[in-house]
Tab-separated table of C-alpha atoms and ligand atoms in Angstrom:
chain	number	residue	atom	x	y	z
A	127	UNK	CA	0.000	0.000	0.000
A	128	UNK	CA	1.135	3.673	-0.791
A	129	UNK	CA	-0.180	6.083	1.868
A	130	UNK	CA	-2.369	9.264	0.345
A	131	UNK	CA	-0.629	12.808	1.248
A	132	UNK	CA	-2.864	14.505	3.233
A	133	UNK	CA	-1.781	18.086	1.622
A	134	UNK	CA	-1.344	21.055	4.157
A	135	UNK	CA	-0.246	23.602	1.449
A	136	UNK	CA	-3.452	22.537	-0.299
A	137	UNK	CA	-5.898	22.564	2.621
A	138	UNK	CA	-4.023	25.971	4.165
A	139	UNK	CA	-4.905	27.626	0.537
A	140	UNK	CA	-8.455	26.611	0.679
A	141	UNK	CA	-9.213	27.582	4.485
A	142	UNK	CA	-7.339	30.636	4.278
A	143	UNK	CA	-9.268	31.969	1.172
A	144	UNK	CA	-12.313	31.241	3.499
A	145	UNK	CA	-10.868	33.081	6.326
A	146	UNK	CA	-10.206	36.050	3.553
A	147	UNK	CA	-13.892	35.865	2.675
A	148	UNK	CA	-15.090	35.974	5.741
A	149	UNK	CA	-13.234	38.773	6.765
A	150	UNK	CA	-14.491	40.980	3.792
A	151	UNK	CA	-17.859	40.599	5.275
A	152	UNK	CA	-16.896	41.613	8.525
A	153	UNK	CA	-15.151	44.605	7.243
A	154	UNK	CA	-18.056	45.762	5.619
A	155	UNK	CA	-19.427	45.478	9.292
A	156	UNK	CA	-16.831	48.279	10.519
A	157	UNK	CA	-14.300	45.453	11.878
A	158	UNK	CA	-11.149	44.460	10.080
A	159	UNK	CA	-9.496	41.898	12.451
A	160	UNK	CA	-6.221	42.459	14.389
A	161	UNK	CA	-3.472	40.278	15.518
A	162	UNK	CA	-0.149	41.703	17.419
A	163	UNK	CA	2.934	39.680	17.904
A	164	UNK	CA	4.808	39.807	20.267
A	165	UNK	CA	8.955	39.258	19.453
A	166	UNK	CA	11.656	39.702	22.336
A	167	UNK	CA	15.324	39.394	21.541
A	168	UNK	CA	16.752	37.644	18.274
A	169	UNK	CA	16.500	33.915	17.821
A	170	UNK	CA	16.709	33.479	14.481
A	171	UNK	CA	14.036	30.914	14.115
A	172	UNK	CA	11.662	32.781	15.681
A	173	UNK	CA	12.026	36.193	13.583
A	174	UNK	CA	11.482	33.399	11.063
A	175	UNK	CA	8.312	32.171	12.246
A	176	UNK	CA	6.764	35.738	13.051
A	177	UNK	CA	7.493	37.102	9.533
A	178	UNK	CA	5.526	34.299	8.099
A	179	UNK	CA	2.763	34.856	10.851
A	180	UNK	CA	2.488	38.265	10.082
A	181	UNK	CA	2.494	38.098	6.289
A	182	UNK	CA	0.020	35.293	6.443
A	183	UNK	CA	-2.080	37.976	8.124
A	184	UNK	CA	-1.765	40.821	5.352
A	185	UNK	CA	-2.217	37.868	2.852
A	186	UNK	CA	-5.708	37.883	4.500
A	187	UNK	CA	-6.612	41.065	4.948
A	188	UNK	CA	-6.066	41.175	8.418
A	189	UNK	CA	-4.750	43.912	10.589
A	190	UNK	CA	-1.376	43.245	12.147
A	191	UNK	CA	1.277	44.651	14.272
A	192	UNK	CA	4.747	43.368	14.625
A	193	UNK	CA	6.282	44.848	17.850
A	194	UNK	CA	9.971	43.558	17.761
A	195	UNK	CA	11.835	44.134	21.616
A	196	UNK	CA	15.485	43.639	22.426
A	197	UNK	CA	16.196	40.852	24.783
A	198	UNK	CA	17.145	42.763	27.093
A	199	UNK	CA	12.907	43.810	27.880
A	200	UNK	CA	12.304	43.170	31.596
A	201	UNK	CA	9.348	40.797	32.297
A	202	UNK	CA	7.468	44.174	33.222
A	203	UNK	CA	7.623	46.074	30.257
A	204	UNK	CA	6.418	42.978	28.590
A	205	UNK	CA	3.706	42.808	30.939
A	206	UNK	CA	2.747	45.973	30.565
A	207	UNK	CA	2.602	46.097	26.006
A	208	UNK	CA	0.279	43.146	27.054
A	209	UNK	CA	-1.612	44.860	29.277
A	210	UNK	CA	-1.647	47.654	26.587
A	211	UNK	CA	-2.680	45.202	23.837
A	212	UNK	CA	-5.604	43.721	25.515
A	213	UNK	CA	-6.776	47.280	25.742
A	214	UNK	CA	-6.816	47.830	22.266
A	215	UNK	CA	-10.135	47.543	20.394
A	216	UNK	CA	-7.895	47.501	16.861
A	217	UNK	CA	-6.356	44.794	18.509
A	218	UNK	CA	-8.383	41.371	18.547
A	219	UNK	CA	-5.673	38.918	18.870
A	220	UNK	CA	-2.156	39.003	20.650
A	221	UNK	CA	0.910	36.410	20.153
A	222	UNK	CA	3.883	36.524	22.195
A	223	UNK	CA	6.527	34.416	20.427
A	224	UNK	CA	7.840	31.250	22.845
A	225	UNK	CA	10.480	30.880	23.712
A	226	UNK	CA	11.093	34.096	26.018
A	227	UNK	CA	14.351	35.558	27.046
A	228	UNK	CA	14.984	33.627	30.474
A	229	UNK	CA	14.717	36.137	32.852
A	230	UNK	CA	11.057	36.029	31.228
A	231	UNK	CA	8.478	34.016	32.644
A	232	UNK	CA	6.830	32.240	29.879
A	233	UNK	CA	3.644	31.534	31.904
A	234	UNK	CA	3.233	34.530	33.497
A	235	UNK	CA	3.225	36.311	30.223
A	236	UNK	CA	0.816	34.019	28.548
A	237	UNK	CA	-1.714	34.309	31.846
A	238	UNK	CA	-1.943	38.061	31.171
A	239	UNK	CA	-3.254	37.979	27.777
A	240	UNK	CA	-6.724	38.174	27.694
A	241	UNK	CA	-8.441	35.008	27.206
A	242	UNK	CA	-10.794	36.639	24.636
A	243	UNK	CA	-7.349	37.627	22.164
A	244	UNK	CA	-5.426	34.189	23.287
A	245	UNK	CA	-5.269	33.204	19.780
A	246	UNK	CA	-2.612	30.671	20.544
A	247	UNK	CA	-4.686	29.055	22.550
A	248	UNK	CA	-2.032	28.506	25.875
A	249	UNK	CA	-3.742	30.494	28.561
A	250	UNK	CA	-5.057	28.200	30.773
A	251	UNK	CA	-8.506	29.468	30.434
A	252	UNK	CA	-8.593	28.121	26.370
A	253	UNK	CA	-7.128	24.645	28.096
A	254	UNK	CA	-9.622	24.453	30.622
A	255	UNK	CA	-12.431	25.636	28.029
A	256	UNK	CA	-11.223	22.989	25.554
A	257	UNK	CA	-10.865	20.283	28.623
A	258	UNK	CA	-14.917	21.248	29.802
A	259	UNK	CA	-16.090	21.950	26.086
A	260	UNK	CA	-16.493	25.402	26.191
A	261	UNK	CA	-15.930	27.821	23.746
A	262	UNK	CA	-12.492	28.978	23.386
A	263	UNK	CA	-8.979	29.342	21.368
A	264	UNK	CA	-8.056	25.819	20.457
A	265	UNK	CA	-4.204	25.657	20.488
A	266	UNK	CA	-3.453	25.955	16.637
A	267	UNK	CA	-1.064	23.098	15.781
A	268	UNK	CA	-3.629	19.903	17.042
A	269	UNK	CA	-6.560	22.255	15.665
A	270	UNK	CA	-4.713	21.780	12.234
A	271	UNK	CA	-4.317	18.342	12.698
A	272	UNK	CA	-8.181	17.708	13.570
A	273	UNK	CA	-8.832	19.793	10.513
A	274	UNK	CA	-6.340	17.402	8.109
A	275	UNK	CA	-8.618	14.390	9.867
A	276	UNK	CA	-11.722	16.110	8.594
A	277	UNK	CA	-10.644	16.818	5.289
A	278	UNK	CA	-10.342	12.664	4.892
A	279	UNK	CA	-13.844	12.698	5.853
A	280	UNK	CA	-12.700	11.833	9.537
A	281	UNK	CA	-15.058	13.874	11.606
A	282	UNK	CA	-16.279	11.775	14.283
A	283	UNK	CA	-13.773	9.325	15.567
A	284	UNK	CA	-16.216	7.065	17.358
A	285	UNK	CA	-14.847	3.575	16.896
A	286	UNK	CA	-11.068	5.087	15.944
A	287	UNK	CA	-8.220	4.264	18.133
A	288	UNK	CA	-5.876	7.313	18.091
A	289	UNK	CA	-2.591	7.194	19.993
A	290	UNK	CA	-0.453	10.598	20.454
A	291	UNK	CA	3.358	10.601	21.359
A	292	UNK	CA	4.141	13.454	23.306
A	293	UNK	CA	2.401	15.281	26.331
A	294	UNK	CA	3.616	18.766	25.876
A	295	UNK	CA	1.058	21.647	26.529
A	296	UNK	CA	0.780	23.509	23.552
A	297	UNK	CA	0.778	20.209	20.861
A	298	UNK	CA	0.498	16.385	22.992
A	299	UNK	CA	-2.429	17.466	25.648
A	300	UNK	CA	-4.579	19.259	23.920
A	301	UNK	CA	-4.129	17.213	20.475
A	302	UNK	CA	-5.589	14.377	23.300
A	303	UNK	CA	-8.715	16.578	24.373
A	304	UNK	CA	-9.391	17.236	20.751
A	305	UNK	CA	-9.218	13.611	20.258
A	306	UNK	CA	-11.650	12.958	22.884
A	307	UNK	CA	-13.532	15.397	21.882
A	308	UNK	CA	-14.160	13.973	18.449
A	309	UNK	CA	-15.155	10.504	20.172
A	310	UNK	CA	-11.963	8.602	19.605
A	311	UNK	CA	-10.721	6.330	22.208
A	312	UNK	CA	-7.079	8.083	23.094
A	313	UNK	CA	-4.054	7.063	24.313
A	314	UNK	CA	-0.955	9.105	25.320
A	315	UNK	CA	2.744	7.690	24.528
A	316	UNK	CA	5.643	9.790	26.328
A	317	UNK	CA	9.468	9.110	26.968
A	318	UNK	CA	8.152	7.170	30.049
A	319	UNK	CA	5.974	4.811	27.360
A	320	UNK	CA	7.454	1.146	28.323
A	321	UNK	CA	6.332	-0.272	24.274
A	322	UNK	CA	5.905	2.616	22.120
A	323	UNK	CA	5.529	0.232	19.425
A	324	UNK	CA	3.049	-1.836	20.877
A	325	UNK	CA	0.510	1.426	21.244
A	326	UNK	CA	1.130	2.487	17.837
A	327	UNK	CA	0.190	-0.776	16.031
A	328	UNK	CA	-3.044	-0.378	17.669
A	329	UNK	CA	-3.651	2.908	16.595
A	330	UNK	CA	-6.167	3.908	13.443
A	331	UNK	CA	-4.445	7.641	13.699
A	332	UNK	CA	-1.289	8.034	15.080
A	333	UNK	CA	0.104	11.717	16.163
A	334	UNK	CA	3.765	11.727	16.478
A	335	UNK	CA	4.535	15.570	18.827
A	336	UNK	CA	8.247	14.731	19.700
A	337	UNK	CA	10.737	16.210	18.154
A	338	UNK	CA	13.358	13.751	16.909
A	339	UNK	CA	13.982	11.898	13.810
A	340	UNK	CA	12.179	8.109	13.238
A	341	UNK	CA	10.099	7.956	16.060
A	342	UNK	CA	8.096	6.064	13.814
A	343	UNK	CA	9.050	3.501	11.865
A	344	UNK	CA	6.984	0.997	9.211
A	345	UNK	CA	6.822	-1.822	10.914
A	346	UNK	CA	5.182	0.597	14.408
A	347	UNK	CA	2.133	1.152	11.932
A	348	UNK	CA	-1.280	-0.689	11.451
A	349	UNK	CA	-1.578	-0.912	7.499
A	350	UNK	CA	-4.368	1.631	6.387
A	351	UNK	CA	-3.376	3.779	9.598
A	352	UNK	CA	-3.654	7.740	9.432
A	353	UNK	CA	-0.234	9.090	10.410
A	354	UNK	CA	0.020	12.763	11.386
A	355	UNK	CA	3.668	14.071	11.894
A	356	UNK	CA	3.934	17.629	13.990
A	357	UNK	CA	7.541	17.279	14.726
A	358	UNK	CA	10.395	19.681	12.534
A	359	UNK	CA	13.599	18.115	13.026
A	360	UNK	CA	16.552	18.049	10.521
A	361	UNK	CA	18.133	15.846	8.549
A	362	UNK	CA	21.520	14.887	8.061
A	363	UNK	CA	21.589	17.075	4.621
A	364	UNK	CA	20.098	20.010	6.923
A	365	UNK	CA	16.758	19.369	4.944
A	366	UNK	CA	13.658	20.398	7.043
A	367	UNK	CA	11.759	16.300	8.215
A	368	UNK	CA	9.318	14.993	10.977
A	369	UNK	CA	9.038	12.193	13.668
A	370	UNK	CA	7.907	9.789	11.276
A	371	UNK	CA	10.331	7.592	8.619
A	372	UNK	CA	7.930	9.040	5.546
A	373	UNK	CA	9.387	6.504	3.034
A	374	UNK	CA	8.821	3.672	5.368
A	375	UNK	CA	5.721	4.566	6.968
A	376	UNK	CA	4.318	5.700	3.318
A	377	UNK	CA	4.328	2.258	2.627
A	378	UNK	CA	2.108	1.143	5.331
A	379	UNK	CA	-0.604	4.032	6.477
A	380	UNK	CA	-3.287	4.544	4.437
A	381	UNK	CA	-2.926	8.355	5.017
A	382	UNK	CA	0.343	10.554	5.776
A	383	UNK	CA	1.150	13.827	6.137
A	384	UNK	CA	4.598	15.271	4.734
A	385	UNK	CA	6.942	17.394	6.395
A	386	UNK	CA	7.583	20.160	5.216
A	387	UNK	CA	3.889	21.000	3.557
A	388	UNK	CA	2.247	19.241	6.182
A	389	UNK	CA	1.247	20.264	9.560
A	390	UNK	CA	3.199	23.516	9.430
A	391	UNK	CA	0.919	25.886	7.052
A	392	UNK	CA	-2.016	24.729	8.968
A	393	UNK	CA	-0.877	25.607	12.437
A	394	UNK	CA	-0.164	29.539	10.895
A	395	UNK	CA	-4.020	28.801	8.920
A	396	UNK	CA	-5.586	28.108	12.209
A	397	UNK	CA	-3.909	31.134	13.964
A	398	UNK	CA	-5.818	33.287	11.283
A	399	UNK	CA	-8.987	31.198	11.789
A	400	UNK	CA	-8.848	31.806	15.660
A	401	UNK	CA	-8.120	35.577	15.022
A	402	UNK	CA	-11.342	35.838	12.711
A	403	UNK	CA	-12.863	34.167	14.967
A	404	UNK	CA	-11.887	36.234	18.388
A	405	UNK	CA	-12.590	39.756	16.082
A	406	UNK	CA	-16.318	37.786	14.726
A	407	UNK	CA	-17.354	36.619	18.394
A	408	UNK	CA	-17.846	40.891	19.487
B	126	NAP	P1	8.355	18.892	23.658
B	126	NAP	O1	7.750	19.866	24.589
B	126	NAP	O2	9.832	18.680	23.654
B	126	NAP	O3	7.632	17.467	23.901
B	126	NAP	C1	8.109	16.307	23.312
B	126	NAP	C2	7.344	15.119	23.850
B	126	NAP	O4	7.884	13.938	23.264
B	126	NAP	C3	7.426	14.945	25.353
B	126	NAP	O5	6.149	14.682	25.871
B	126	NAP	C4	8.360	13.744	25.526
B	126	NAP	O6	8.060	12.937	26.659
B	126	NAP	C5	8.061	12.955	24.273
B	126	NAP	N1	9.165	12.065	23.909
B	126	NAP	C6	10.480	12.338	23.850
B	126	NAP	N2	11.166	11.270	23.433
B	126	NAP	C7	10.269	10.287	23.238
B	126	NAP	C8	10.364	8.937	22.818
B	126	NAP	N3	11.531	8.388	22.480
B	126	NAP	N4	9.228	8.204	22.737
B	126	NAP	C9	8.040	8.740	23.041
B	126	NAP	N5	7.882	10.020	23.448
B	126	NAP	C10	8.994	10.771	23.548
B	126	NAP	O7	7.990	19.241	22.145
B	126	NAP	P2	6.702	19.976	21.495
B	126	NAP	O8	6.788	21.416	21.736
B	126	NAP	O9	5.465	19.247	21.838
B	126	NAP	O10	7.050	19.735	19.948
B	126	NAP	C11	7.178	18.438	19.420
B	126	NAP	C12	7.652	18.542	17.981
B	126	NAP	O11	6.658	19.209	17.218
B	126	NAP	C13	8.943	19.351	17.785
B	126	NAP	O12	9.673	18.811	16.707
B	126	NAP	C14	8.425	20.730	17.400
B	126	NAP	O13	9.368	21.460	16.632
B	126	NAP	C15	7.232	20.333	16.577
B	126	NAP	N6	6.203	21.365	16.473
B	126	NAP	C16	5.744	21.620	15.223
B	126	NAP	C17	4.755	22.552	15.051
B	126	NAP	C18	4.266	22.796	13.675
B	126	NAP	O14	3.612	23.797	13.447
B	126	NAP	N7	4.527	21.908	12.718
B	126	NAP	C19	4.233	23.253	16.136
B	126	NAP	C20	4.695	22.934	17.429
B	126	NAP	C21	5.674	21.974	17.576
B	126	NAP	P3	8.187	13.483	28.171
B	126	NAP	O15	6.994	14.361	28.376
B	126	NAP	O16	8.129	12.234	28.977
B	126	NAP	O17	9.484	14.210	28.240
């Protein structure tokens, strides 16, 4: 069996011209929507990441505001452009680019952005409002995976078997609640998992969140299986890969996703769809 691509260039282009529709009509309404982000010091990856974040927003027709800080910002003054951010009604979403300078308390930061511009999705209001059902931001990169799921027709998982490796807050834990949400039965792998492979040959969609090369090999898969790969690791040419051996896996899974043109554009996509959404839900 050769595994079908799910396509996250594709599926970005088609949700995002959505997203630019919508937000004509709401601009005829008075509101063009806003997102800020947040940069402090230089890590070159990260000026990386917000450029594409930001031109992803003009691309739309969005507002957006790129406030670039030295590293040398003291957690107060950061505190306080938030403070100043979730004042502004221009303003309808706010990123602060992880990770912060270390004298910079990640969690403190994110806990003072408004839950109603958390477009992320970290504070632990959207966590707790995804872990209750509520309405709130769903963390973007597992909200682009449930959306690649849906575009194979996979809606409600009742019956499905998913299995995620990696726990971390912003992709492993809340890719679980979404899970759950959609009625799969879920299980969570970690670095503490005894038989990693044992879970995943079990699994009807596997999620692989860790961060290092071949997590995932062929013979870990169920044939037909949906593979999703989050992680961005590098290979030994430098060249941009996931967790998962694609040639291998390809093989087996009846669905993959590639890396790069996989999970990436969709986590920026659904940072514009939850920054529609935040400037649609006044
Ligand atoms: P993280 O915080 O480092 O978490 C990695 C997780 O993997 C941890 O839960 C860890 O277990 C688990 N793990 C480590 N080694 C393992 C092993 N051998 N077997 C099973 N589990 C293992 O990383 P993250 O922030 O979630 O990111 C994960 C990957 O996704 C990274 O490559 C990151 O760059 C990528 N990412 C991509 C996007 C995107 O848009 N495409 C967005 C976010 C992240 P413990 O908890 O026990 O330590």
């Amino acid at each position: 069996m050769t595994a079908q691509l799910i396509d996250g260039n594709a599926l970005s282009r088609q949700l995002r011209t959505q997203v630019a529709q919508r937000t004509t009509a709401l601009k005829s309404r008075g509101i063009t929507p806003g997102l800020a982000v947040v940069l402090v010091g230089n890590n070159p990856a990260s000026q990386v990441y917000v450029r594409n974040k930001v031109k992803a927003c003009e691309d739309v027709g969005f507002h957006s505001v790129l406030e670039q800080y030295d590293a040398t910002m003291t957690e107060a003054q950061l505190l306080a452009r938030v403070d100043a951010l979730n004042n502004d009604p221009g303003i309808h979403g706010i990123l602060v680019q992880l990770p912060l300078p270390k004298h910079i308390a990640d969690h403190k930061v994110i806990e003072a952005i408004s839950p109603q511009k958390d477009v992320d999705g970290f504070h632990v209001a959207s966590a707790g409002a995804l872990m209750v059902g509520e309405v709130g931001f769903k963390a973007c990169t597992p909200y682009g995976c449930m959306k690649m799921l849906e575009s194979i027709g996979m809606q409600d998982l009742k019956g499905k078997h998913a299995v995620v490796i990696g726990r971390s807050n912003i992709v492993g834990k809340p890719m679980a609640m979404m899970l759950l949400a959609a009625n799969a039965t879920v299980t969570v792998c970690h670095s503490g998992t005894k038989d990693l492979a044992a879970m995943t040959r079990q699994a009807d969609i596997v999620v692989a969140a860790v961060g290092k090369r071949n997590v995932l090999t062929a013979d870990m898969v169920k044939p037909g299986a949906v593979v999703i790969d989050v992680g961005m690791n590098r290979n030994d040419e430098g060249k941009l890969c996931g967790d998962v051996d694609f040639d291998g896996v390809r093989q087996v899974a009846g669905w993959i996703t590639p890396v790069p043109g996989g999970v990436g554009p969709m986590t920026i996509t659904m940072l514009l769809v939850n920054t529609l959404e935040a400037a649609e839900r006044l």
